[in-house]
Structure formats: structure tokens, C-alpha cells
mmCIF file of C-alpha atoms in Angstrom:
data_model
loop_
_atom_site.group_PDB
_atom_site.id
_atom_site.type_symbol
_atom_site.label_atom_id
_atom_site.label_comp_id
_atom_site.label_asym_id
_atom_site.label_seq_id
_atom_site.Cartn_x
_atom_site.Cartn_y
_atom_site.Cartn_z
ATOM 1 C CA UNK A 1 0.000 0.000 0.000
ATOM 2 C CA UNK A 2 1.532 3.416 -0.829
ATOM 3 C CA UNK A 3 1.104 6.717 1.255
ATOM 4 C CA UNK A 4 -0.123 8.400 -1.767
ATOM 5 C CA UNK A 5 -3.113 5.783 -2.259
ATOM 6 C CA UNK A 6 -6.480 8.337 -3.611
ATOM 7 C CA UNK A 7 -9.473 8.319 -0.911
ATOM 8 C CA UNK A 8 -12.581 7.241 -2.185
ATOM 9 C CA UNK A 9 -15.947 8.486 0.223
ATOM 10 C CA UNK A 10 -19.315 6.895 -0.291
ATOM 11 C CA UNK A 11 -21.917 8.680 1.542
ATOM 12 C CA UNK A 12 -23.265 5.073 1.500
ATOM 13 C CA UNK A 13 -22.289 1.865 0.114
ATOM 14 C CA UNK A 14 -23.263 -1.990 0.560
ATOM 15 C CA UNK A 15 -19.555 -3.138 1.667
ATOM 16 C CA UNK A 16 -16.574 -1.303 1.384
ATOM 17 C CA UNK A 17 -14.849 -4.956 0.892
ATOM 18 C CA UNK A 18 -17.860 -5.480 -1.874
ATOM 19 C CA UNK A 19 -16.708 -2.564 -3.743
ATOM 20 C CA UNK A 20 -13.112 -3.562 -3.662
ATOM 21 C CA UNK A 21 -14.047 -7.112 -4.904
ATOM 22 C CA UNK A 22 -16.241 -5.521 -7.731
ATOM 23 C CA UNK A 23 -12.959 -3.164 -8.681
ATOM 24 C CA UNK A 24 -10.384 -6.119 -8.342
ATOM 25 C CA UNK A 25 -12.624 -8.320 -10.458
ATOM 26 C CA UNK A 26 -12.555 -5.716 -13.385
ATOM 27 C CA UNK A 27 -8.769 -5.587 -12.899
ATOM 28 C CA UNK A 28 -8.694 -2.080 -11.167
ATOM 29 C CA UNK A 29 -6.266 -3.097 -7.896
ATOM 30 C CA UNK A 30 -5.543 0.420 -6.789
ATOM 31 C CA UNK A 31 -4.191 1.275 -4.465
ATOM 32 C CA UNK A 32 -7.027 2.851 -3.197
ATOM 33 C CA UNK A 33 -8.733 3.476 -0.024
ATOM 34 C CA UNK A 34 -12.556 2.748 -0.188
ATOM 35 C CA UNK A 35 -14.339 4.514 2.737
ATOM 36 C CA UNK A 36 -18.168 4.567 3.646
ATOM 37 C CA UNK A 37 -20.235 6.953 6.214
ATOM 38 C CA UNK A 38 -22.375 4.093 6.354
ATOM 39 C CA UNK A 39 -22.633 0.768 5.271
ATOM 40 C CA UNK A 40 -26.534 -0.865 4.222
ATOM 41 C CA UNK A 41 -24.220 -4.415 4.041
ATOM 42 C CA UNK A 42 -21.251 -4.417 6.182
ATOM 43 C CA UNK A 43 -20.017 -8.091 7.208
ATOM 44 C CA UNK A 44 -17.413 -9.246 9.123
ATOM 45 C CA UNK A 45 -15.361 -13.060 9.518
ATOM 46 C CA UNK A 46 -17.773 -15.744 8.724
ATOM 47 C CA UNK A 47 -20.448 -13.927 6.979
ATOM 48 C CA UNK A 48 -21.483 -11.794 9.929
ATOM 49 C CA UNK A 49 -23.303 -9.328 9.698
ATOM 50 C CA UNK A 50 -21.359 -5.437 10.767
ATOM 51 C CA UNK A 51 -22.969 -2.793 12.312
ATOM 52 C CA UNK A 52 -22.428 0.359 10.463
ATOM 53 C CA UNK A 53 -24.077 3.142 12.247
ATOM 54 C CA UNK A 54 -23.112 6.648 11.091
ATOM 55 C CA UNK A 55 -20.279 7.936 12.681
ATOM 56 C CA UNK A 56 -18.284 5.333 11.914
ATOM 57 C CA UNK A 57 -15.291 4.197 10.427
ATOM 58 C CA UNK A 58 -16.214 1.593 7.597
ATOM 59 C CA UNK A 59 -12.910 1.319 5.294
ATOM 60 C CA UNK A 60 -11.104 -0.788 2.506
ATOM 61 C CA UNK A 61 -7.691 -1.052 1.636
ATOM 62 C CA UNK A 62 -7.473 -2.840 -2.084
ATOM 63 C CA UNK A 63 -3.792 -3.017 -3.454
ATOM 64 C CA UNK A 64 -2.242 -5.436 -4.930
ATOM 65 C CA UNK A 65 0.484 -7.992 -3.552
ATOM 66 C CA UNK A 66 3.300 -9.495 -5.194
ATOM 67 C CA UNK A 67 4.141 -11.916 -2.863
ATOM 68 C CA UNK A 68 0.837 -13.734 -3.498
ATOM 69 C CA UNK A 69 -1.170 -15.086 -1.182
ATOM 70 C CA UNK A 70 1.095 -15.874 1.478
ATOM 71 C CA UNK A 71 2.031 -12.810 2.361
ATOM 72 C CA UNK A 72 -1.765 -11.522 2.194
ATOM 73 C CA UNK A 73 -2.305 -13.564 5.474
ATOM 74 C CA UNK A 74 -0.182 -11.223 7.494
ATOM 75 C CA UNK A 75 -2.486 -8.240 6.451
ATOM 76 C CA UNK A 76 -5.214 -9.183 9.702
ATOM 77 C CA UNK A 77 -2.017 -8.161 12.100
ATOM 78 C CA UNK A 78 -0.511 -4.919 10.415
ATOM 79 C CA UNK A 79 -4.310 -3.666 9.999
ATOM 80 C CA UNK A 80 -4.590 -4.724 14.016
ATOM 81 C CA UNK A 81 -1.547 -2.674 14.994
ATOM 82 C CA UNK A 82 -2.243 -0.062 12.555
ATOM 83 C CA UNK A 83 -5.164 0.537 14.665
ATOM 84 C CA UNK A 84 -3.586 0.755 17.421
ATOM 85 C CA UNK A 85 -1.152 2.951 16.047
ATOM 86 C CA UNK A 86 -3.825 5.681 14.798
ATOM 87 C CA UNK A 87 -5.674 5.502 17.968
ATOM 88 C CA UNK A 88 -2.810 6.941 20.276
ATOM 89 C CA UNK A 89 -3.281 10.275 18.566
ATOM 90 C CA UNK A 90 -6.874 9.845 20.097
ATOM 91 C CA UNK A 91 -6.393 8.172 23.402
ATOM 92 C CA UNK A 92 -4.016 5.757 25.529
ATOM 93 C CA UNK A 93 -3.752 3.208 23.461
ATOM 94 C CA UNK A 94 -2.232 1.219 26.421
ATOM 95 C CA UNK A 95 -5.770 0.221 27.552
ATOM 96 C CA UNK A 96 -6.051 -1.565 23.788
ATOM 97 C CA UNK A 97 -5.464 -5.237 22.869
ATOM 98 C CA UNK A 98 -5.697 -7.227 19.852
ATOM 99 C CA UNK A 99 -7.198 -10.480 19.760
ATOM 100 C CA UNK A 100 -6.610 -13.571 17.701
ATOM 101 C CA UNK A 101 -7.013 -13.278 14.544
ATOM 102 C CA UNK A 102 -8.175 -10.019 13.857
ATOM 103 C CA UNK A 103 -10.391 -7.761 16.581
ATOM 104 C CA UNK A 104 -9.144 -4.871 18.551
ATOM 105 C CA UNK A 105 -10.373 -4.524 22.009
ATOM 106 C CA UNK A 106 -10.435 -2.592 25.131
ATOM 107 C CA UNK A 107 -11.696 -4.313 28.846
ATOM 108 C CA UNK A 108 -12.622 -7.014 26.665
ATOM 109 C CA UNK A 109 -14.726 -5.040 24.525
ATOM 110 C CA UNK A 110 -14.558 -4.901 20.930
ATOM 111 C CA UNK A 111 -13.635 -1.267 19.157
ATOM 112 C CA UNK A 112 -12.404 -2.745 15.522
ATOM 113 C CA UNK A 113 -12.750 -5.758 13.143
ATOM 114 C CA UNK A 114 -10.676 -6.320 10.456
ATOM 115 C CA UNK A 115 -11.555 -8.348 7.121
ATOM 116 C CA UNK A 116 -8.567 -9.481 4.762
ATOM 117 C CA UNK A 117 -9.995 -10.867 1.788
ATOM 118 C CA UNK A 118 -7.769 -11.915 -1.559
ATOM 119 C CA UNK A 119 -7.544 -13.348 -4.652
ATOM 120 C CA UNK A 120 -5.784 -14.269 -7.934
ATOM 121 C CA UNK A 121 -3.921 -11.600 -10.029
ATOM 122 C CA UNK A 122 -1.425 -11.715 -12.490
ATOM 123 C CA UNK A 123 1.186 -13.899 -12.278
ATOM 124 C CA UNK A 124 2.143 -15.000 -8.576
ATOM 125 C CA UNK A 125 0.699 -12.016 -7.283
ATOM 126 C CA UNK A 126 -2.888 -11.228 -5.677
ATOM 127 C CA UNK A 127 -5.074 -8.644 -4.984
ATOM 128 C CA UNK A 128 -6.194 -8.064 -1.219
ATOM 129 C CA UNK A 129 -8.649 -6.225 0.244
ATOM 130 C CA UNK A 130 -8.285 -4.856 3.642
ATOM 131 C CA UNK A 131 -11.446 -4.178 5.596
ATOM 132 C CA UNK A 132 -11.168 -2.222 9.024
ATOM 133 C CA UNK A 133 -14.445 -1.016 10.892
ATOM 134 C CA UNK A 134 -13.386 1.161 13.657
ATOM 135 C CA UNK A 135 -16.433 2.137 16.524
ATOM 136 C CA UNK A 136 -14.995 5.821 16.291
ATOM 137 C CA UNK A 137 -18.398 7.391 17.976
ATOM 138 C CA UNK A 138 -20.863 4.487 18.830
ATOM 139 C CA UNK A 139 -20.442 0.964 19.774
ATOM 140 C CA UNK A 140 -22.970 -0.957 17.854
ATOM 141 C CA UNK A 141 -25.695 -2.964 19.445
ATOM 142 C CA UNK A 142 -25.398 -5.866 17.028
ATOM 143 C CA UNK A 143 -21.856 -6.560 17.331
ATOM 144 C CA UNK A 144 -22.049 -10.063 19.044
ATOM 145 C CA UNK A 145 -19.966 -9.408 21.734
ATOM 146 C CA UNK A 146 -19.447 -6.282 24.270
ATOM 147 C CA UNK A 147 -18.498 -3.536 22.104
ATOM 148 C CA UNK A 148 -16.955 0.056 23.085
ATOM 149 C CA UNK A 149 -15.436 3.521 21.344
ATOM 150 C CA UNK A 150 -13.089 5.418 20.777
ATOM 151 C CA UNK A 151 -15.282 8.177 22.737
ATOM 152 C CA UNK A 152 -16.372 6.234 25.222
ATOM 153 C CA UNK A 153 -11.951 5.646 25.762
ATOM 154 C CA UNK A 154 -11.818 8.987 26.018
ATOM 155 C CA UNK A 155 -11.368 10.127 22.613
ATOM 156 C CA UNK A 156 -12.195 14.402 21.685
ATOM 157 C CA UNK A 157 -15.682 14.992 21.140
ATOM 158 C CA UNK A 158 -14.566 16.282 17.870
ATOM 159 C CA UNK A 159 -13.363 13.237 16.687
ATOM 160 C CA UNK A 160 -14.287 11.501 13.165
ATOM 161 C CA UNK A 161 -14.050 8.848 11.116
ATOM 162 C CA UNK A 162 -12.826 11.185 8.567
ATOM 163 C CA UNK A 163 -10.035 12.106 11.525
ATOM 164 C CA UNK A 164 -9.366 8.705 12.857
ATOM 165 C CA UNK A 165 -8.585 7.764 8.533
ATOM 166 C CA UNK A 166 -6.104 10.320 8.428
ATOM 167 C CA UNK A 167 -3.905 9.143 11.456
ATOM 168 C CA UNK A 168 -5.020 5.631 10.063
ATOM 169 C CA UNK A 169 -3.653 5.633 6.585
ATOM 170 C CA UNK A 170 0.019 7.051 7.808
ATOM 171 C CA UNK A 171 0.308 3.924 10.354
ATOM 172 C CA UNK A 172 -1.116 1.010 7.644
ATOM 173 C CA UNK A 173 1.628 2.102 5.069
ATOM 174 C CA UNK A 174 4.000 1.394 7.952
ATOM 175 C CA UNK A 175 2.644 -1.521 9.739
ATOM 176 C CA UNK A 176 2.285 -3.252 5.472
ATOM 177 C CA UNK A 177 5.858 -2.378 5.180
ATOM 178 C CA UNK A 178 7.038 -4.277 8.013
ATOM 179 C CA UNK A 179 4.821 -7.176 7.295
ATOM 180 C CA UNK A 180 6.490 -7.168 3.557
ATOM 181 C CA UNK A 181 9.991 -7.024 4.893
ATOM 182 C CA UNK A 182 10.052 -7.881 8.849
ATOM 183 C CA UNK A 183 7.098 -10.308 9.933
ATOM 184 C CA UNK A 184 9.122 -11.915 12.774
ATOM 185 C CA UNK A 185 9.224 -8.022 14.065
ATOM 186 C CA UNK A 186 5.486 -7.811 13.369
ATOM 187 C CA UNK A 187 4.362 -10.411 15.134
ATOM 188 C CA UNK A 188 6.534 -9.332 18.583
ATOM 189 C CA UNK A 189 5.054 -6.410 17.898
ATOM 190 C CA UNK A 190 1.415 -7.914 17.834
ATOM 191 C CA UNK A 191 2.221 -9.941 20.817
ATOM 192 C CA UNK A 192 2.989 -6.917 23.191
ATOM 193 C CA UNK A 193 -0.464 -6.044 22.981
ATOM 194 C CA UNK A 194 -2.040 -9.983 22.312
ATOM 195 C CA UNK A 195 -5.123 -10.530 24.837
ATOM 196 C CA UNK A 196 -4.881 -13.762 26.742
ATOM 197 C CA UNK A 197 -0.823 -14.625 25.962
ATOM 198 C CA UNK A 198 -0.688 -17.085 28.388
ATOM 199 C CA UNK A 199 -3.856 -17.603 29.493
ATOM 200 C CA UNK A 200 -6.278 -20.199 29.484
ATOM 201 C CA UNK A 201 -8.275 -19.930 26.288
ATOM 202 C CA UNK A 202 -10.657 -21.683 24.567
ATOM 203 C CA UNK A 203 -10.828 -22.284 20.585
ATOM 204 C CA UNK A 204 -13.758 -22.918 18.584
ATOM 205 C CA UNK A 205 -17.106 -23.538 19.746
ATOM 206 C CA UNK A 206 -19.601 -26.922 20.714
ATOM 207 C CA UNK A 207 -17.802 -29.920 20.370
ATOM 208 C CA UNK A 208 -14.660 -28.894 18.354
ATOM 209 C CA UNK A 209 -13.895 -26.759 20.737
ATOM 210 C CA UNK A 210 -10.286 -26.790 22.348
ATOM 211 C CA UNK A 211 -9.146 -25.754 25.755
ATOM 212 C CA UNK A 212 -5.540 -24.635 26.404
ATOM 213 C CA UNK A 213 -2.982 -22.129 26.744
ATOM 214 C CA UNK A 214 -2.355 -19.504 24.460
ATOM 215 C CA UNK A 215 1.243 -19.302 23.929
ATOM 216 C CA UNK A 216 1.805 -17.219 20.879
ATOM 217 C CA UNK A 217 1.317 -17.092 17.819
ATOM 218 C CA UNK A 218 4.208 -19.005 14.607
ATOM 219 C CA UNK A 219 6.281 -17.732 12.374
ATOM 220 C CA UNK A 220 3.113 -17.651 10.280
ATOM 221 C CA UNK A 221 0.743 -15.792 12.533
ATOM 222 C CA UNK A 222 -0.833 -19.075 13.556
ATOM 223 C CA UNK A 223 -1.759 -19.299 17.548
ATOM 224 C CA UNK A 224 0.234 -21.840 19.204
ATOM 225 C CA UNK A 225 -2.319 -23.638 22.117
ATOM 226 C CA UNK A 226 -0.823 -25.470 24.785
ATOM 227 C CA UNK A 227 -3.429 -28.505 25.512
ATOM 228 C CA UNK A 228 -3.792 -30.851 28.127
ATOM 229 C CA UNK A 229 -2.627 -33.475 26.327
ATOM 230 C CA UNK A 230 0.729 -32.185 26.580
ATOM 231 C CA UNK A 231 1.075 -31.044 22.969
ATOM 232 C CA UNK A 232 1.165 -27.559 21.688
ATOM 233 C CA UNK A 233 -1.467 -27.354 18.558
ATOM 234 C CA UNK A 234 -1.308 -24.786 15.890
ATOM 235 C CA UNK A 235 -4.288 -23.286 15.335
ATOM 236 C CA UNK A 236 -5.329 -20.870 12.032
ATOM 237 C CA UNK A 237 -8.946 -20.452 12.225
ATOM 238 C CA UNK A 238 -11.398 -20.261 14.848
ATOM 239 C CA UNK A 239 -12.773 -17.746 17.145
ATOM 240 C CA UNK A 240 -10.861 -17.944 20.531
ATOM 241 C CA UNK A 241 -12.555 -16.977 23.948
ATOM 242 C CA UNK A 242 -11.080 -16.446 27.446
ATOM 243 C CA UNK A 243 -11.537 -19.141 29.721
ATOM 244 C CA UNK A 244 -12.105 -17.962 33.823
ATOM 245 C CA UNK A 245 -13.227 -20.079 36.364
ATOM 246 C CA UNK A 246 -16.025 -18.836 38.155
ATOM 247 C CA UNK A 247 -17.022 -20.785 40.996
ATOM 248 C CA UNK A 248 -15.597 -23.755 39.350
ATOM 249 C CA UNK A 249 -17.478 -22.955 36.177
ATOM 250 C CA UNK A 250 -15.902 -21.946 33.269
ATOM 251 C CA UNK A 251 -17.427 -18.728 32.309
ATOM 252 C CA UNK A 252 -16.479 -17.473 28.695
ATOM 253 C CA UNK A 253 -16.017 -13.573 27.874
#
């Protein structure tokens, strides 16, 4: 992604990540930043549905990547400390942490998702799409979890999703970079701020479900689950939870 990458502003939109498909699929990879004021079809991991009240930050990175697709599944952890990044022009971004794979959270509440999609381009190389939603003014009702702001952190009452973009773009260029060059770097990086490193976690839900340890994530971003069992499992998809015991019941944020 360059620093120079045009802003495009839809007063509304079905998906900023829908758009970028639509341009990527007619060949037009950007860069480009696709941002929305509201969203009438915002989704998240999964096919969830997103929230998108005005006020918002509802955005799309779409660029193209030469590495291929491999190096498109480090996007979820710049975008997460890119966020993190932009928000300590806003507030202390020491009471933020990101969680496996791809949410940003404060007291266990959720204040960002993040949305890599990609696909085939020309030769080894692929297009991705970067979707961030940011809770910049509200925190959405239907997020499926406790959600907060940036506002409700303590953010300026002036504050905007048009602001919180500007500081936002500046830190993505960076955070890409290192993921392109320095992933190893990126990934200490992620784990500074990683909710639940070393605590008991759970993986998945109903009877998949796995119980262990979170002790980091791999050289490829994967989470790394200490088990009962006594072996570590690598883990790259699922939705992991916080295990406490509450009066010997395990009670899951």
C-alpha cells in the first residue's frame, strides 16, 4: 500500500470490501482506499453481519500484492496494529489489545474488526482487500460481543471517522511495510499487545472446541495452544474466547 493511495468516500455503500471485490474483479487493484459513512451491508469473519451506524469508520484497503497469497495472510495483524497505532493520537492506546485473529479490544470489549480478503492476479501475485471497521463514535448494538469507542476511551468529542482515517492511513503504510519485509518483528510487535498470551483460552465452539494455553502465535501468525494433552497445537482459524473459572465454572467472555 503506498502513502499516496487516492481516498474514495461513499456517503453510503453496501460493503466497502464489496466494492473492492467488484474493482479487483474488473482488474482495477488500486491502491485505493474505499471509505463509507455508512454501510446498508457491512459483514465481518464468517459472513457476519457489521454494524455500520453513522459515525463510523467503515474502510477498505485494495492493493495489490506481489508476494501472493502468502504474504496476504499477514495483512489481519498490520491492519490490528495499525489501529492501534492511529488511535494513540486519540487516546491511551495502552488500555487496547488485539485479539486472535483479527479484533481490537479494550476491557474485553470490541472497538475494531478487520476483514482481509484476496484473490488471484497476475502472475504469482494477488489482490487483497483490507477491511477495518473502527467504533470511532458508537459501539454498535449488534456486534455479538461487548463492544466500546473510541469516545467512550476517552477520545475528543470532535473526533471523526474522517479524523481517525487520516492518522489511520500514515500507520497502515508502515505496519504493510514491516509485514512485507520484517514479519518476525510484526508479530513481537502484535504480541505486546495480544489478549490472553498465556492464558487459558478456549478455541472454537460446541464440540470442536479446544481448551488450552495460548502461547503465541508461529512464524506464520498461527496461535500456538498449549493442551492438556501435553502437545502444543497450531491453530489458524477459529474464534478464541477467554476461559475464567467462576465458581468452578468456566465462564467465557
Amino acid at each position: 500500500m503506498r502513502p499516496d493511495a487516492p481516498v474514495l468516500w461513499f456517503d453510503e455503500i453496501d460493503s466497502t470490501n464489496e466494492e473492492a471485490r467488484r474493482r479487483a474483479q474488473a482488474d482495477d487493484l488500486g491502491p485505493v482506499w474505499i471509505a463509507a459513512r455508512k454501510q446498508t451491508a457491512g459483514r465481518g469473519r464468517l459472513g457476519r453481519q457489521w454494524d455500520s451506524p453513522t459515525g463510523n469508520l467503515f474502510v477498505t484497503a485494495l492493493f495489490e500484492e506481489e508476494g501472493g497469497l502468502v504474504k496476504a495472510t499477514r495483512y489481519p495483524f498490520a491492519a490490528g496494529l495499525a489501529i492501534l497505532d492511529a488511535a494513540s493520537a486519540f487516546i491511551d492506546s495502552g488500555q487496547l489489545q488485539v485479539k486472535w485473529p483479527n479484533d481490537v479490544r479494550a476491557s474485553r470489549q470490541k472497538i475494531s474488526g478487520i476483514l482481509v480478503e484476496a484473490g488471484a492476479a497476475s502472475g504469482k501475485a494477488c489482490w487483497v482487500a483490507c477491511g477495518m471497521g473502527v467504533n470511532v463514535r458508537f459501539a454498535p448494538d449488534g456486534a455479538g460481543q461487548a463492544a466500546t469507542s473510541l469516545l467512550d476511551l476517552g477520545a475528543p468529542q470532535i473526533i471523526t471517522a474522517e479524523m481517525f482515517l487520516d492518522a489511520l492511513r500514515h500507520a497502515f503504510v508502515k505496519r504493510c511495510a514491516q509485514a512485507s519485509s520484517d514479519f518476525e518483528s510484526l508479530l513481537a510487535d502484535w504480541q505486546k499487545y495480544a489478549e490472553g498470551l498465556g492464558e487459558e483460552v478456549t478455541v472454537g465452539k460446541g464440540a470442536d472446541a479446544q481448551i488450552g494455553i495460548f502461547k503465541g502465535v508461529g512464524p506464520d501468525g498461527a496461535l500456538l495452544l498449549a493442551c492438556a494433552d501435553g502437545k502444543t497445537h497450531t491453530i489458524r482459524a477459529g474464534d478464541v474466547e477467554l476461559v475464567k473459572e467462576i465458581g468452578g465454572h468456566a465462564a467465557r467472555d
